[in-house]
C-alpha positions as a Python dict, from the first residue, in 0.01 Angstrom:
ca = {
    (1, 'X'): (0, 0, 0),
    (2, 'X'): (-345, -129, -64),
    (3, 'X'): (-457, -399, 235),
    (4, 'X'): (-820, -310, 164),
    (5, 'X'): (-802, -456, -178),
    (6, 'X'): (-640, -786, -11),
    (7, 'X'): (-322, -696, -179),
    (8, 'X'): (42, -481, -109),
    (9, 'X'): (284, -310, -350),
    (10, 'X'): (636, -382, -425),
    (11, 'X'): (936, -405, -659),
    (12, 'X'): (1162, -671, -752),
    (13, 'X'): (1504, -612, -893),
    (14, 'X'): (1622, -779, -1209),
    (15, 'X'): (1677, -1177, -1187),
    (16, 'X'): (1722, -1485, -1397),
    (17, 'X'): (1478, -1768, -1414),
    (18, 'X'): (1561, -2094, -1518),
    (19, 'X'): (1274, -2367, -1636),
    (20, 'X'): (1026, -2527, -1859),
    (21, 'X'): (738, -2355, -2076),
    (22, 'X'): (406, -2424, -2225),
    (23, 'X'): (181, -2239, -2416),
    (24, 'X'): (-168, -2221, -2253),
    (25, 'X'): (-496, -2043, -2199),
    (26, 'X'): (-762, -2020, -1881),
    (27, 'X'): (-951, -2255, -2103),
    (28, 'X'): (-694, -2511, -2133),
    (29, 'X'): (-488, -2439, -1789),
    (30, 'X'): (-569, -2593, -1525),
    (31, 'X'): (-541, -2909, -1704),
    (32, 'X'): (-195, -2793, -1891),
    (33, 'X'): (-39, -2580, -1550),
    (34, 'X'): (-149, -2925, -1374),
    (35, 'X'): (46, -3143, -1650),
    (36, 'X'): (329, -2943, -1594),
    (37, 'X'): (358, -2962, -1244),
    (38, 'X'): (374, -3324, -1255),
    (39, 'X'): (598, -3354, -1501),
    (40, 'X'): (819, -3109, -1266),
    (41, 'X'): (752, -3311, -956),
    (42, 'X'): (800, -3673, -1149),
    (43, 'X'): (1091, -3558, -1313),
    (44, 'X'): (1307, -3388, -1016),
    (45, 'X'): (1333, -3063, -1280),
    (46, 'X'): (1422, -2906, -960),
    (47, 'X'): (1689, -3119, -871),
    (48, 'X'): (1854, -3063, -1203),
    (49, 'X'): (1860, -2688, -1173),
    (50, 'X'): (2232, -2576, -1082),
    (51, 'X'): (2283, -2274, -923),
    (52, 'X'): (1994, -2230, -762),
    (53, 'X'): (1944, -1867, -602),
    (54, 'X'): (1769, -1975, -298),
    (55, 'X'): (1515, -2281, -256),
    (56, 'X'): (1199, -2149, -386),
    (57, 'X'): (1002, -2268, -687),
    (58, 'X'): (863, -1980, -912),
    (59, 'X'): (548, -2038, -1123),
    (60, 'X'): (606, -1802, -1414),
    (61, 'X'): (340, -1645, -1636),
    (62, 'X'): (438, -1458, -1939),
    (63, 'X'): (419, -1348, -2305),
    (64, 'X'): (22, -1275, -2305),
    (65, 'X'): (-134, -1220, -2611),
    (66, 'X'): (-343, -953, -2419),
    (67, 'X'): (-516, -994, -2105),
    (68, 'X'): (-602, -1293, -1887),
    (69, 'X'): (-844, -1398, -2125),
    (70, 'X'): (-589, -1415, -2422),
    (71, 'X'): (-295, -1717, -2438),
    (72, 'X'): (-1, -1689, -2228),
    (73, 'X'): (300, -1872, -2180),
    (74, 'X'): (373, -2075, -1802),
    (75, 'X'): (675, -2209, -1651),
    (76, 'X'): (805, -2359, -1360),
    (77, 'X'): (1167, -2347, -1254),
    (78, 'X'): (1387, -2152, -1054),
    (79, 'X'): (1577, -1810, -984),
    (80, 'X'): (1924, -1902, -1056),
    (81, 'X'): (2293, -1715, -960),
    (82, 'X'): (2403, -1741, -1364),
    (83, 'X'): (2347, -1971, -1612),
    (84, 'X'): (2674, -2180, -1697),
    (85, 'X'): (2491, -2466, -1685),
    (86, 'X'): (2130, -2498, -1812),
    (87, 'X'): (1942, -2839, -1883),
    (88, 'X'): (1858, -2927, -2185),
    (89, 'X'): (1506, -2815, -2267),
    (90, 'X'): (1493, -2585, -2020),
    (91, 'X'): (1480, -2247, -2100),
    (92, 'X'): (1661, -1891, -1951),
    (93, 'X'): (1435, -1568, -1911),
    (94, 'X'): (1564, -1241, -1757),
    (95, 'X'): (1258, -1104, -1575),
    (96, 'X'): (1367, -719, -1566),
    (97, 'X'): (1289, -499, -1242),
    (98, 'X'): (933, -406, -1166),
    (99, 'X'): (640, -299, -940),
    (100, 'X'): (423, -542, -817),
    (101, 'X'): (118, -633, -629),
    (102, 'X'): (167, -927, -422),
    (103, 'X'): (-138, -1143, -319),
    (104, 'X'): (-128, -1445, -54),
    (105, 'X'): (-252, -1793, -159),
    (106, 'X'): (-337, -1987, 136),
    (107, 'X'): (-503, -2364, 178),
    (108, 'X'): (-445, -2656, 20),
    (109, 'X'): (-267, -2620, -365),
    (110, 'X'): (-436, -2618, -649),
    (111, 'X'): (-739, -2456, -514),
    (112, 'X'): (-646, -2199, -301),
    (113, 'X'): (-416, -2065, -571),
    (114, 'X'): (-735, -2126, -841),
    (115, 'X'): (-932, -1901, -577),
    (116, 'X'): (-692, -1621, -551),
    (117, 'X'): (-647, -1568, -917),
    (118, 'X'): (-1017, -1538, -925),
    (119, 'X'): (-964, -1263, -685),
    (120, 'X'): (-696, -1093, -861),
    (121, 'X'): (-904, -1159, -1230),
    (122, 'X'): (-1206, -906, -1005),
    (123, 'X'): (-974, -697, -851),
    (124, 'X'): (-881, -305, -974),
    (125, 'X'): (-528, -322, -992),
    (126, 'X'): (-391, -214, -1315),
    (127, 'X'): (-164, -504, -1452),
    (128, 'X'): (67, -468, -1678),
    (129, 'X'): (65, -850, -1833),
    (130, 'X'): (432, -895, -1885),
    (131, 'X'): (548, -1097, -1603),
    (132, 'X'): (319, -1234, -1283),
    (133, 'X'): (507, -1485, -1008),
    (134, 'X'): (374, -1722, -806),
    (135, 'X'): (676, -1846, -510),
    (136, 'X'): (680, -2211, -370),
    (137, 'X'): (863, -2385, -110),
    (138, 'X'): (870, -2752, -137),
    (139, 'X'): (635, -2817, 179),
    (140, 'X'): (398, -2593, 0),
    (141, 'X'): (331, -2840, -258),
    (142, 'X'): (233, -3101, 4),
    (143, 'X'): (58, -2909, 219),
    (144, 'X'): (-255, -2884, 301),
    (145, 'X'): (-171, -2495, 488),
    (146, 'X'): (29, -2322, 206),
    (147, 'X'): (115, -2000, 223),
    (148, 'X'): (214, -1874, -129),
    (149, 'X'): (255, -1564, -221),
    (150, 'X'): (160, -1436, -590),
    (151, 'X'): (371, -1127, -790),
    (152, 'X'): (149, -949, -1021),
    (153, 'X'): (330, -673, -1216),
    (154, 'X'): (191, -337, -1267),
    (155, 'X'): (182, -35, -1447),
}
């Protein structure tokens, strides 16, 4: 446990994540991750997500080129119980178990979550780029107090 670097350890066990991707780049992102989110909200992708394991929305970065400065893919959806029934266009990725640090976002979204990934680009840790997970409630995506709470895996 690390609180002096602003951030704890932990593990998740295998799950299943069910969503839509783009292809994207901290050049390009906060325009495309933006796009995406509406398109999410506008669209009620979460509404059309069956078997929903829980009610949280999981921002998923993954498949980097290299390191954050390198393209990577980023989707929004949700955990899921199995995948009978999957959306068309959506896509299935099992995230295997792994250690992570976990990082609070809190303040208004998209800036406090802009402002911690800052802090995480300047932190020590030593990431292992193959899956990092941001978790959303539904108020947090109104809310001007959002407490979110950002997986980054390590080695």
């Amino acid at each position: 446990m690390s609180s002096q670097a602003g951030y704890i350890l932990t593990q998740f066990t295998p799950f299943t994540f069910v969503g839509k991707s783009i292809r994207t780049s901290n050049e390009t992102a906060e325009a495309d991750i933006g796009n995406l989110w509406r398109q999410f909200l506008e669209q009620k992708w979460y509404d059309a997500i069956e078997h929903k394991s829980g009610d949280r929305i999981i921002g998923l970065y993954y498949n980097y080129e290299g390191d954050f400065t390198k393209p990577y893919s980023f989707a929004i959806g949700c955990r899921v119980e199995n995948t009978e029934s999957v959306p068309e266009g959506m896509i299935v990725i099992e995230i295997p178990e792994s250690n992570y640090a976990e990082f609070i976002s809190k303040g208004t979204i998209p800036d406090c979550i802009a402002d911690t990934w800052i802090k995480i680009w300047n932190s020590d840790i030593e990431r292992s780029y193959t899956f990092d997970i941001e978790v959303y409630s539904l108020d947090d995506l109104q809310s001007d107090n959002a407490q979110v709470p950002i997986f980054i895996s390590v080695k």
